[in-house]
Amino acid sequence: MYRNFLLLLIFVSTIADAQIKRNVEITSDELLYHVSFLASDSLKGRLPGTVYDKIAAKYIRDEFKKYGLKQLGDKGYQFFSFRRYNPLFAEQAHLDINGEPLSFGNDFTIEIKDGPFSLCSNGVFVGFGDTESYYSKIDLKKKWAVIYYETNTHSYQYLNWKPINMAVKNGAAGIMLVSKDTLSDYLFVQEDSLPEIPIFIIKPNASKKLLAGIHVVFDSIPNLLKSNRLTSQELGIKICGKSGKVYNNIVTQNVIGMIQSSNPDYRNEYIVVGAHYDHLGLGEYGGSRTPDLHEIHNGADDNASGVVSMLEIAQKLAKERKKLKRNVIFIAFGAEEQGLIGSNRFVESGIIPIENIKAMVNLDMVGRLRNNTLEVHGDKSSLEADSILNLINSDSLLNLRLVPEGSGPSDHATFYAKKIPVFFIHTGLHPDYHSPKDDVEFLNFNGMEKVSKYTYRLVHELATMDKPLTFRKSSSRALSSRRAPKIKVKFGIMPDVSGSGDEGLKVLGVTDEKPAAKAGIETGDFIIAINEKPIQNIYDYTDALSKLNPGEKVKVKIKRADNIIELTVEL
């Protein structure tokens, strides 16, 4: 298969000049040509680690070579690996008690650092498991520690590690958490704290089966333990549990090319222009807004549009290298959809010293210009950004919507975190985002040409100005994946993640049969309050959601046209 697609790639590259006029100018025809390949069904959604991912990367690298860019890394690639959830994990999970099988999801869930794992051994009840007294009279080595886990509230909470660590210390080879509560509904387990043995979280009915051998009323167990009328003991059962690997190791790559300046005064300064080229494949590994439809997610706007705009900018700028003071690096990032992994790998790699990077321009979803309005995020990440952005738009070709934050859900956030001024070029979200409907036919190529030319002028200015930009912290409200509030519920909307305003948070899309749709929220509404808490932007929204629990009824105020409507959303 790989050989066949490489032949296809060679064929496509060979006939390029015959199909379109290749020149240094940024044209809608060339944008269309490039995106028609990268977002074609043939590349199956450019999922990282697949052959299609490699073909897309080679296509980009070969274009860089045609433009005369210097290849950085390993012949133009920066290879890296990351872990991706194994979708077969649930199918491979197994648990039985004395030969009676239990069902993953219905009877138990598993928390495990990696895997595969398999253990058939005796089960030992160790009470609450949080003091040495529970372990003094039993032999737990290479056995299952069955711990009764008691909670005082059903609210979302972190796992108490004390009984887990004590069981491991006393030789347990596996952990069973039993309870009269459905712990998996609200217990949060920090993956980086997991021991090297698995933790099986058992649901109430299965918990009763596990503890049947102690011959007491199941609901009375907590009181019996507290009054010392129940002690640790062998359960007289054999427990067999196993799982597959939680994660598969995936290898992918960034693609890096550089226009090298010949100006000796600026030879150690760099401008980075980036765009991620990966997408969701068939949506089988998460991220899709239509998770039940395993169809090709071509990602024409997200982010083939950004990549091809970057290619056109690189082609034009390469012909003007003698005018450049600073080096300009072009990077097609891999694994952005997995959590900005490619850009993180680049900034940590030392390929270019971080302190030498003077600005970063990120193109992500630039293919659906509407009302001639272009969003540029990060205009407060440097002192000079506002004046530059408006100066290069002096011909008034575009209506600029400037957003101050340098943080955000795309690769520029990685650079901003390193105190590098950033510009995030974006034409806005839409209902086809992260769905199989994000196709080439819906792109605005005349709009893409305008955006690409505007971004070219920005990059040219950054590469030729006498003094580099002066970084400043644009906002304290960075919504990073590690520090974001833990959210247990979903409304079922696509929120506008850019900026804020007096009107509230705009709803860009509503998923059928989800809580928001059932409550009557519609595309185009503005959410202005949740349980009386004012909502102006995505940060207010996620903060409000973090305080909600499944099953709650929530009062939501929306603005629709000139009307304020209060709806009840049942989560």
Coordinates of C-alpha atoms in Angstrom, one line a residue:
M1 CA 0.0 0.0 0.0
Y2 CA 2.8 2.4 0.9
R3 CA 4.5 1.9 -2.4
N4 CA 1.3 2.5 -4.3
F5 CA 0.7 5.8 -2.6
L6 CA 4.3 6.9 -3.1
L7 CA 3.8 6.3 -6.8
L8 CA 0.7 8.4 -6.6
L9 CA 2.6 11.2 -4.9
I10 CA 5.4 11.1 -7.5
F11 CA 2.8 11.2 -10.3
V12 CA 0.9 14.1 -8.7
S13 CA 4.1 16.1 -8.2
T14 CA 5.2 15.4 -11.8
I15 CA 2.1 16.7 -13.5
A16 CA 1.8 19.8 -11.2
D17 CA 3.3 22.2 -13.7
A18 CA 1.1 20.9 -16.4
Q19 CA -2.1 21.5 -14.4
I20 CA -1.4 24.9 -13.0
K21 CA 1.0 27.7 -13.6
R22 CA 3.6 27.5 -10.8
N23 CA 5.1 30.9 -10.0
V24 CA 6.3 32.8 -7.0
E25 CA 3.1 34.7 -6.6
I26 CA 0.4 33.6 -4.1
T27 CA -2.6 32.5 -6.2
S28 CA -5.9 30.8 -5.5
D29 CA -5.1 28.3 -8.2
E30 CA -2.0 27.0 -6.5
L31 CA -3.8 27.0 -3.1
L32 CA -6.5 24.9 -4.7
Y33 CA -4.0 22.5 -6.2
H34 CA -2.2 21.8 -3.0
V35 CA -5.2 21.5 -0.8
S36 CA -6.9 19.2 -3.2
F37 CA -4.1 16.7 -2.6
L38 CA -3.6 17.1 1.1
A39 CA -7.4 17.0 1.9
S40 CA -8.2 14.3 -0.6
D41 CA -9.9 11.0 0.3
S42 CA -6.7 9.3 -0.8
L43 CA -4.9 10.6 2.4
K44 CA -7.6 9.2 4.7
G45 CA -7.6 12.2 7.1
R46 CA -3.8 12.3 7.7
L47 CA -3.9 10.5 11.0
P48 CA -0.5 10.6 12.7
G49 CA 1.5 7.4 12.5
T50 CA -0.2 6.2 9.3
V51 CA 1.2 5.8 5.8
Y52 CA -1.0 8.7 4.8
D53 CA 0.6 10.9 7.4
K54 CA 4.0 10.1 6.0
I55 CA 2.8 10.8 2.4
A56 CA 1.5 14.2 3.5
A57 CA 4.8 15.0 5.2
K58 CA 6.8 14.0 2.2
Y59 CA 4.6 16.1 -0.1
I60 CA 5.3 19.2 2.1
R61 CA 9.1 18.4 2.4
D62 CA 9.3 18.1 -1.4
E63 CA 7.6 21.4 -1.9
F64 CA 10.1 23.0 0.6
K65 CA 13.0 21.5 -1.5
K66 CA 11.5 22.9 -4.7
Y67 CA 11.5 26.4 -3.2
G68 CA 15.2 26.0 -2.2
L69 CA 14.6 25.9 1.6
K70 CA 17.4 24.4 3.7
Q71 CA 16.3 21.1 5.3
L72 CA 16.7 21.0 9.0
G73 CA 16.6 18.0 11.3
D74 CA 16.9 14.6 9.6
K75 CA 16.7 15.6 5.9
G76 CA 13.9 17.9 6.5
Y77 CA 12.1 15.8 9.2
Q78 CA 12.0 15.9 12.9
F79 CA 10.9 12.4 14.0
F80 CA 9.2 11.9 17.4
S81 CA 7.0 9.5 19.1
F82 CA 4.0 9.8 21.4
R83 CA 1.4 7.5 23.0
R84 CA -2.1 7.1 21.6
Y85 CA -5.0 5.4 23.3
N86 CA -5.5 1.8 22.1
P87 CA -9.2 1.6 21.0
L88 CA -9.1 -2.2 21.5
F89 CA -8.3 -1.8 25.2
A90 CA -11.9 -2.3 26.3
E91 CA -12.2 -5.4 24.1
Q92 CA -9.0 -6.9 25.4
A93 CA -10.0 -6.2 29.1
H94 CA -11.2 -9.3 31.0
L95 CA -12.1 -10.1 34.6
D96 CA -13.6 -13.2 36.1
I97 CA -14.3 -14.5 39.6
N98 CA -14.0 -18.2 40.0
G99 CA -14.5 -18.6 36.3
E100 CA -17.6 -16.3 36.1
P101 CA -16.8 -13.5 33.5
L102 CA -17.6 -9.9 34.3
S103 CA -18.2 -7.2 31.7
F104 CA -16.0 -4.2 31.1
G105 CA -18.0 -1.0 31.5
N106 CA -21.0 -2.7 33.0
D107 CA -19.2 -4.4 35.9
F108 CA -15.7 -2.8 36.1
T109 CA -13.3 -0.4 34.6
I110 CA -9.5 -0.4 34.7
E111 CA -6.9 2.2 35.6
I112 CA -3.4 1.0 34.4
K113 CA -0.2 2.9 33.5
D114 CA 0.4 0.8 30.4
G115 CA 0.1 -2.9 29.9
P116 CA -0.5 -5.6 28.7
F117 CA -1.3 -7.1 32.1
S118 CA -2.5 -10.5 33.3
L119 CA -2.9 -12.0 36.8
C120 CA -4.8 -15.0 38.1
S121 CA -4.5 -15.2 41.8
N122 CA -6.4 -15.3 45.1
G123 CA -8.3 -12.3 46.3
V124 CA -7.6 -10.9 49.8
F125 CA -10.0 -8.5 51.5
V126 CA -8.0 -5.7 53.3
G127 CA -10.8 -3.5 54.6
F128 CA -10.3 0.2 54.0
G129 CA -6.6 -0.6 53.4
D130 CA -5.4 2.7 54.8
T131 CA -3.6 1.5 58.0
E132 CA -0.9 -1.2 58.6
S133 CA -3.4 -3.0 60.9
Y134 CA -5.2 -4.3 57.8
Y135 CA -2.1 -6.0 56.6
S136 CA -0.6 -7.4 59.8
K137 CA -2.2 -10.8 59.7
I138 CA -2.5 -11.6 55.9
D139 CA -0.1 -12.6 53.1
L140 CA -0.8 -10.3 50.1
K141 CA 2.3 -11.1 48.0
K142 CA 1.4 -11.7 44.3
K143 CA -2.3 -11.5 45.2
W144 CA -5.2 -9.2 44.6
A145 CA -5.8 -6.6 47.3
V146 CA -9.6 -6.1 47.6
I147 CA -10.1 -2.6 49.1
Y148 CA -13.4 -1.2 50.3
Y149 CA -13.4 2.4 49.1
E150 CA -15.7 4.7 51.0
T151 CA -16.7 8.1 49.9
N152 CA -18.5 10.9 51.8
T153 CA -19.9 12.6 48.7
H154 CA -20.9 11.7 45.2
S155 CA -19.2 14.9 43.8
Y156 CA -16.3 14.6 41.4
Q157 CA -13.1 13.9 43.4
Y158 CA -9.5 12.6 43.1
L159 CA -8.6 9.1 44.1
N160 CA -7.2 8.7 47.6
W161 CA -3.8 7.1 47.1
K162 CA -3.1 6.1 50.7
P163 CA -4.8 2.6 50.6
I164 CA -3.4 2.0 47.1
N165 CA 0.2 2.7 48.2
M166 CA -0.1 0.7 51.3
A167 CA -1.4 -2.3 49.4
V168 CA 1.5 -2.0 46.9
K169 CA 4.0 -1.7 49.8
N170 CA 2.6 -5.0 51.3
G171 CA 3.1 -6.9 48.1
A172 CA -0.2 -6.6 46.2
A173 CA 0.1 -7.6 42.5
G174 CA -3.3 -6.0 41.6
I175 CA -5.9 -3.8 43.2
M176 CA -9.7 -4.2 43.3
L177 CA -11.7 -1.2 44.6
V178 CA -15.1 -2.3 45.7
S179 CA -17.9 0.0 47.0
K180 CA -21.6 0.4 47.3
D181 CA -21.2 3.5 45.0
T182 CA -20.5 3.6 41.3
L183 CA -17.0 5.1 41.8
S184 CA -16.2 5.2 38.0
D185 CA -18.9 7.9 37.6
Y186 CA -17.0 10.6 39.6
L187 CA -13.6 9.3 40.7
F188 CA -10.7 11.0 38.9
V189 CA -7.5 9.1 38.7
Q190 CA -4.3 11.0 37.9
E191 CA -2.5 8.9 35.4
D192 CA 1.0 10.0 36.4
S193 CA 0.4 8.8 39.9
L194 CA -0.6 5.3 38.9
P195 CA 1.5 2.4 40.4
E196 CA 3.0 -0.2 38.1
I197 CA 0.1 -2.6 38.9
P198 CA -3.5 -2.2 37.6
I199 CA -6.4 -0.9 39.6
F200 CA -9.8 -2.5 38.8
I201 CA -12.7 -0.2 39.8
I202 CA -15.6 -2.5 40.5
K203 CA -19.3 -1.5 40.3
P204 CA -21.7 -2.2 43.1
N205 CA -23.3 -5.4 41.9
A206 CA -20.0 -7.0 41.0
S207 CA -18.6 -5.7 44.3
K208 CA -21.2 -7.8 46.1
K209 CA -20.0 -10.9 44.2
L210 CA -16.4 -10.3 45.1
L211 CA -17.2 -10.0 48.8
A212 CA -19.9 -12.7 49.1
G213 CA -17.4 -15.0 50.9
I214 CA -17.2 -12.8 54.0
H215 CA -20.9 -13.6 54.7
V216 CA -22.1 -10.2 55.9
V217 CA -24.7 -7.8 54.5
F218 CA -22.9 -5.8 51.9
D219 CA -24.2 -2.4 52.9
S220 CA -23.1 -3.0 56.5
I221 CA -19.4 -3.4 55.6
P222 CA -18.3 0.2 56.3
N223 CA -19.8 0.2 59.8
L224 CA -18.4 -3.3 60.6
L225 CA -14.9 -2.1 59.6
K226 CA -15.2 1.1 61.7
S227 CA -16.3 -0.9 64.8
N228 CA -13.5 -3.5 64.3
R229 CA -16.1 -6.3 63.8
L230 CA -14.8 -7.2 60.4
T231 CA -11.1 -7.9 59.7
S232 CA -8.9 -8.6 56.7
Q233 CA -9.2 -12.1 55.3
E234 CA -8.7 -14.4 52.4
L235 CA -11.9 -14.4 50.2
G236 CA -11.6 -18.0 49.0
I237 CA -11.9 -16.9 45.4
K238 CA -9.7 -16.9 42.4
I239 CA -9.6 -13.7 40.4
C240 CA -8.3 -13.6 36.8
G241 CA -7.9 -10.1 35.3
K242 CA -6.1 -9.0 32.2
S243 CA -5.9 -6.0 29.8
G244 CA -4.2 -5.1 26.6
K245 CA -2.0 -2.1 26.2
V246 CA -3.6 1.2 27.1
Y247 CA -1.5 3.1 24.6
N248 CA 0.2 2.4 21.3
N249 CA 3.5 4.0 20.6
I250 CA 3.1 6.2 17.5
V251 CA 5.9 7.6 15.4
T252 CA 5.3 10.8 13.3
Q253 CA 7.2 13.9 12.3
N254 CA 7.5 17.6 11.9
V255 CA 8.6 18.9 8.5
I256 CA 11.1 21.8 8.8
G257 CA 12.6 24.0 6.1
M258 CA 14.5 27.3 6.4
I259 CA 15.1 30.4 4.3
Q260 CA 18.6 31.4 5.5
S261 CA 19.5 35.0 5.8
S262 CA 22.9 36.2 4.6
N263 CA 22.8 39.3 6.8
P264 CA 25.6 38.8 9.4
D265 CA 24.0 41.2 11.9
Y266 CA 20.9 39.0 12.2
R267 CA 22.2 35.5 11.5
N268 CA 21.2 34.2 14.9
E269 CA 17.6 35.5 14.8
Y270 CA 14.7 33.5 13.6
I271 CA 11.0 33.9 12.7
V272 CA 9.0 30.7 12.8
V273 CA 5.9 30.2 10.5
G274 CA 3.9 27.1 11.3
A275 CA 0.8 25.1 10.4
H276 CA -0.2 21.6 11.6
Y277 CA -0.8 19.1 8.8
D278 CA -2.2 16.2 10.8
H279 CA -6.0 15.5 11.2
L280 CA -8.3 12.9 12.7
G281 CA -8.2 10.1 10.2
L282 CA -11.6 8.4 10.4
G283 CA -12.3 10.0 13.8
E284 CA -11.7 6.6 15.4
Y285 CA -9.3 8.0 18.1
G286 CA -11.4 10.8 19.4
G287 CA -11.8 14.5 18.5
S288 CA -14.6 14.0 16.0
R289 CA -17.8 15.9 16.5
T290 CA -19.5 12.8 14.8
P291 CA -17.8 10.0 16.8
D292 CA -20.3 7.4 15.7
L293 CA -19.5 7.9 12.0
H294 CA -16.1 6.4 11.1
E295 CA -15.8 8.3 7.9
I296 CA -12.8 10.2 6.4
H297 CA -12.2 13.5 8.1
N298 CA -10.4 15.3 5.3
G299 CA -9.6 18.4 7.4
A300 CA -9.6 20.7 4.4
D301 CA -9.9 23.8 6.6
D302 CA -8.4 22.1 9.6
N303 CA -5.6 22.4 8.6
A304 CA -4.8 21.7 5.0
S305 CA -5.7 25.3 4.5
G306 CA -3.1 26.6 6.9
V307 CA -0.4 24.3 5.4
V308 CA -1.0 25.3 1.8
S309 CA -1.0 29.0 2.8
M310 CA 2.3 28.4 4.5
L311 CA 3.6 26.7 1.3
E312 CA 2.7 29.7 -0.9
I313 CA 4.2 32.1 1.6
A314 CA 7.4 30.1 1.7
Q315 CA 7.6 29.9 -2.1
K316 CA 7.2 33.7 -2.5
L317 CA 9.5 34.6 0.4
A318 CA 12.3 32.2 -0.8
K319 CA 12.6 34.4 -4.0
E320 CA 13.2 37.4 -1.8
R321 CA 15.8 35.9 0.6
K322 CA 18.3 38.7 -0.2
K323 CA 15.9 41.2 1.4
L324 CA 15.6 39.3 4.6
K325 CA 17.5 40.2 7.8
R326 CA 16.4 37.2 9.9
N327 CA 16.2 33.5 9.0
V328 CA 12.6 32.3 8.5
I329 CA 11.8 28.7 9.5
F330 CA 8.7 27.0 8.1
I331 CA 7.3 24.1 10.1
A332 CA 4.5 21.7 9.3
F333 CA 3.7 20.4 12.7
G334 CA 2.6 16.8 13.3
A335 CA 0.3 15.5 16.1
E336 CA -1.3 18.9 16.9
E337 CA -4.7 17.3 17.2
Q338 CA -3.2 15.0 19.9
G339 CA -2.4 17.9 22.1
L340 CA 0.1 20.2 20.4
I341 CA 2.7 17.5 20.5
G342 CA 4.7 18.4 17.4
S343 CA 5.2 22.0 18.4
N344 CA 6.2 21.0 21.9
R345 CA 8.7 18.6 20.5
F346 CA 10.2 21.3 18.3
V347 CA 10.6 23.9 21.1
E348 CA 12.2 21.4 23.4
S349 CA 14.5 19.9 20.8
G350 CA 17.1 22.6 20.6
I351 CA 17.2 22.5 16.8
I352 CA 16.9 26.3 17.2
P353 CA 17.7 27.9 20.6
I354 CA 14.5 29.2 22.0
E355 CA 16.0 32.6 22.9
N356 CA 16.9 33.1 19.2
I357 CA 13.3 32.8 18.0
K358 CA 11.9 36.4 17.8
A359 CA 8.3 35.7 16.7
M360 CA 6.0 32.8 15.7
V361 CA 3.2 33.0 13.1
N362 CA 0.6 30.2 13.2
L363 CA -1.8 29.4 10.4
D364 CA -4.7 27.2 11.5
M365 CA -8.0 27.1 9.8
V366 CA -7.7 29.9 7.3
G367 CA -9.9 28.5 4.5
R368 CA -13.4 29.9 5.3
L369 CA -13.1 33.7 5.3
R370 CA -16.5 35.2 5.9
N371 CA -17.6 38.8 5.7
N372 CA -13.9 39.6 4.9
T373 CA -13.2 39.2 8.6
L374 CA -9.8 37.8 9.7
E375 CA -9.0 36.9 13.3
V376 CA -5.5 37.5 14.5
H377 CA -4.8 36.3 18.0
G378 CA -1.8 37.4 20.1
D379 CA -1.9 41.1 19.3
K380 CA -1.1 41.8 22.9
S381 CA 1.8 39.3 23.1
S382 CA 4.2 42.0 21.9
L383 CA 4.3 45.8 22.3
E384 CA 4.6 46.4 18.6
A385 CA 1.9 43.9 17.2
D386 CA -1.0 46.3 17.0
S387 CA 0.7 48.9 14.9
I388 CA 2.2 46.2 12.6
L389 CA -1.0 44.4 12.0
N390 CA -2.9 47.6 11.1
L391 CA 0.0 48.9 9.0
I392 CA 0.1 45.9 6.7
N393 CA -3.7 46.1 6.3
S394 CA -3.6 49.8 5.3
D395 CA -5.2 48.8 2.0
S396 CA -8.3 47.7 4.0
L397 CA -8.6 44.4 2.2
L398 CA -9.6 42.7 5.4
N399 CA -11.6 43.5 8.5
L400 CA -9.3 42.6 11.4
R401 CA -10.7 41.1 14.6
L402 CA -7.8 41.3 17.0
V403 CA -7.7 39.0 20.0
P404 CA -5.2 39.7 22.7
E405 CA -4.4 36.3 24.1
G406 CA -1.2 34.5 23.0
S407 CA -2.5 31.3 24.5
G408 CA -5.1 29.1 22.9
P409 CA -5.8 25.6 21.4
S410 CA -3.2 25.6 18.6
D411 CA 0.5 25.4 18.1
H412 CA 1.3 29.1 18.8
A413 CA 0.5 28.5 22.5
T414 CA 3.6 26.4 22.8
F415 CA 5.8 29.3 21.7
Y416 CA 3.9 31.8 23.7
A417 CA 4.6 29.7 26.8
K418 CA 8.3 30.2 26.0
K419 CA 7.8 34.0 26.0
I420 CA 7.9 34.4 22.3
P421 CA 5.5 36.9 20.6
V422 CA 2.9 35.1 18.5
F423 CA 0.4 35.7 15.8
F424 CA -2.4 33.2 15.3
I425 CA -4.1 33.6 11.9
H426 CA -7.6 32.2 11.8
T427 CA -10.9 32.6 9.9
G428 CA -13.1 31.1 12.6
L429 CA -14.8 27.9 13.6
H430 CA -17.8 26.5 11.8
P431 CA -20.3 23.6 12.1
D432 CA -18.2 21.4 9.8
Y433 CA -15.2 21.6 12.1
H434 CA -13.8 18.2 13.2
S435 CA -16.4 16.4 11.1
P436 CA -16.4 14.5 7.7
K437 CA -18.0 17.7 6.2
D438 CA -14.7 19.7 6.3
D439 CA -14.1 19.3 2.6
V440 CA -12.3 21.2 -0.2
E441 CA -15.6 22.2 -1.8
F442 CA -16.5 24.5 1.1
L443 CA -13.3 26.5 1.1
N444 CA -13.2 30.1 0.0
F445 CA -10.1 30.2 -2.2
N446 CA -10.3 33.9 -3.0
G447 CA -10.4 34.5 0.7
M448 CA -7.5 32.1 1.3
E449 CA -5.5 34.1 -1.2
K450 CA -6.2 37.4 0.7
V451 CA -5.3 35.8 4.0
S452 CA -2.1 34.3 2.6
K453 CA -1.0 37.6 1.1
Y454 CA -1.7 39.4 4.4
T455 CA 0.2 36.8 6.3
Y456 CA 3.1 37.1 3.8
R457 CA 3.3 40.8 4.5
L458 CA 3.3 40.1 8.2
V459 CA 6.2 37.6 7.9
H460 CA 8.1 39.8 5.6
E461 CA 7.8 42.7 8.1
L462 CA 8.9 40.5 11.0
A463 CA 11.9 39.2 9.0
T464 CA 13.1 42.7 7.8
M465 CA 12.3 45.1 10.7
D466 CA 15.4 46.6 12.4
K467 CA 14.5 45.5 16.0
P468 CA 12.8 42.3 17.1
L469 CA 9.4 42.4 18.8
T470 CA 9.2 43.0 22.6
F471 CA 7.4 40.2 24.3
R472 CA 4.7 40.9 26.9
K473 CA 2.3 38.7 28.7
S474 CA -1.0 39.1 27.0
S475 CA -3.3 37.3 29.4
S476 CA -3.3 35.3 32.6
R477 CA -6.2 33.2 31.4
A478 CA -4.3 30.5 29.5
L479 CA -6.5 27.5 28.9
S480 CA -3.9 24.8 28.7
S481 CA -4.8 21.2 28.7
R482 CA -2.9 20.6 31.9
R483 CA -4.3 23.4 33.9
A484 CA -7.8 23.5 32.4
P485 CA -10.6 22.9 34.9
K486 CA -11.8 19.3 35.1
I487 CA -15.1 19.1 33.3
K488 CA -17.6 16.2 33.9
V489 CA -20.5 17.3 31.6
K490 CA -21.1 18.4 28.1
F491 CA -23.7 20.7 26.7
G492 CA -23.3 19.5 23.2
I493 CA -22.4 22.8 21.5
M494 CA -19.5 24.1 19.5
P495 CA -18.5 27.3 21.4
D496 CA -16.6 30.2 19.8
V497 CA -13.2 29.8 21.4
S498 CA -11.9 33.2 20.2
G499 CA -12.0 36.4 22.2
S500 CA -14.8 37.7 24.3
G501 CA -17.5 40.4 24.2
D502 CA -20.5 42.0 25.8
E503 CA -22.9 39.7 23.9
G504 CA -21.6 36.5 25.6
L505 CA -20.3 33.2 24.2
K506 CA -21.5 32.5 20.7
V507 CA -22.8 29.1 19.9
L508 CA -21.4 28.0 16.5
G509 CA -23.1 24.6 16.4
V510 CA -25.4 22.4 18.3
T511 CA -25.3 18.6 18.3
D512 CA -28.6 16.8 17.9
E513 CA -30.0 14.9 20.8
K514 CA -27.5 16.4 23.3
P515 CA -28.6 18.5 26.3
A516 CA -28.3 21.9 24.6
A517 CA -30.4 20.8 21.6
K518 CA -33.0 19.2 23.8
A519 CA -33.3 22.5 25.9
G520 CA -33.8 24.6 22.7
I521 CA -30.4 26.2 22.3
E522 CA -29.8 27.0 18.6
T523 CA -26.8 27.8 16.4
G524 CA -26.2 31.6 16.5
D525 CA -27.4 32.0 20.1
F526 CA -25.2 33.8 22.7
I527 CA -24.9 32.2 26.1
I528 CA -24.8 35.0 28.6
A529 CA -25.2 33.2 31.9
I530 CA -25.1 29.7 33.5
N531 CA -26.8 29.5 36.9
E532 CA -26.7 33.3 37.1
K533 CA -22.9 33.3 36.5
P534 CA -22.1 35.8 33.6
I535 CA -20.5 34.2 30.5
Q536 CA -18.5 36.3 28.2
N537 CA -16.0 33.9 26.7
I538 CA -14.7 30.3 26.6
Y539 CA -12.9 30.7 29.9
D540 CA -16.1 31.7 31.7
Y541 CA -17.9 28.8 30.0
T542 CA -15.4 26.1 30.9
D543 CA -15.1 27.4 34.5
A544 CA -18.9 27.2 34.8
L545 CA -19.0 23.7 33.4
S546 CA -16.3 22.5 35.8
K547 CA -18.7 23.2 38.7
L548 CA -21.6 21.1 37.2
N549 CA -22.3 17.4 37.6
P550 CA -24.2 14.8 35.5
G551 CA -27.9 14.8 36.2
E552 CA -28.1 18.5 37.2
K553 CA -30.6 20.9 35.8
V554 CA -29.0 24.1 34.9
K555 CA -30.5 27.5 34.2
V556 CA -29.0 29.0 31.0
K557 CA -29.7 32.5 29.8
I558 CA -29.2 33.1 26.1
K559 CA -29.5 36.1 23.8
R560 CA -31.2 35.3 20.5
A561 CA -31.5 38.4 18.2
D562 CA -32.7 41.0 20.6
N563 CA -34.4 38.7 23.0
I564 CA -33.1 37.3 26.3
I565 CA -34.4 33.7 26.9
E566 CA -33.9 31.5 29.9
L567 CA -33.8 27.8 29.3
T568 CA -33.3 24.7 31.5
V569 CA -30.5 22.3 30.4
E570 CA -30.6 18.9 31.9
L571 CA -27.2 17.3 31.9

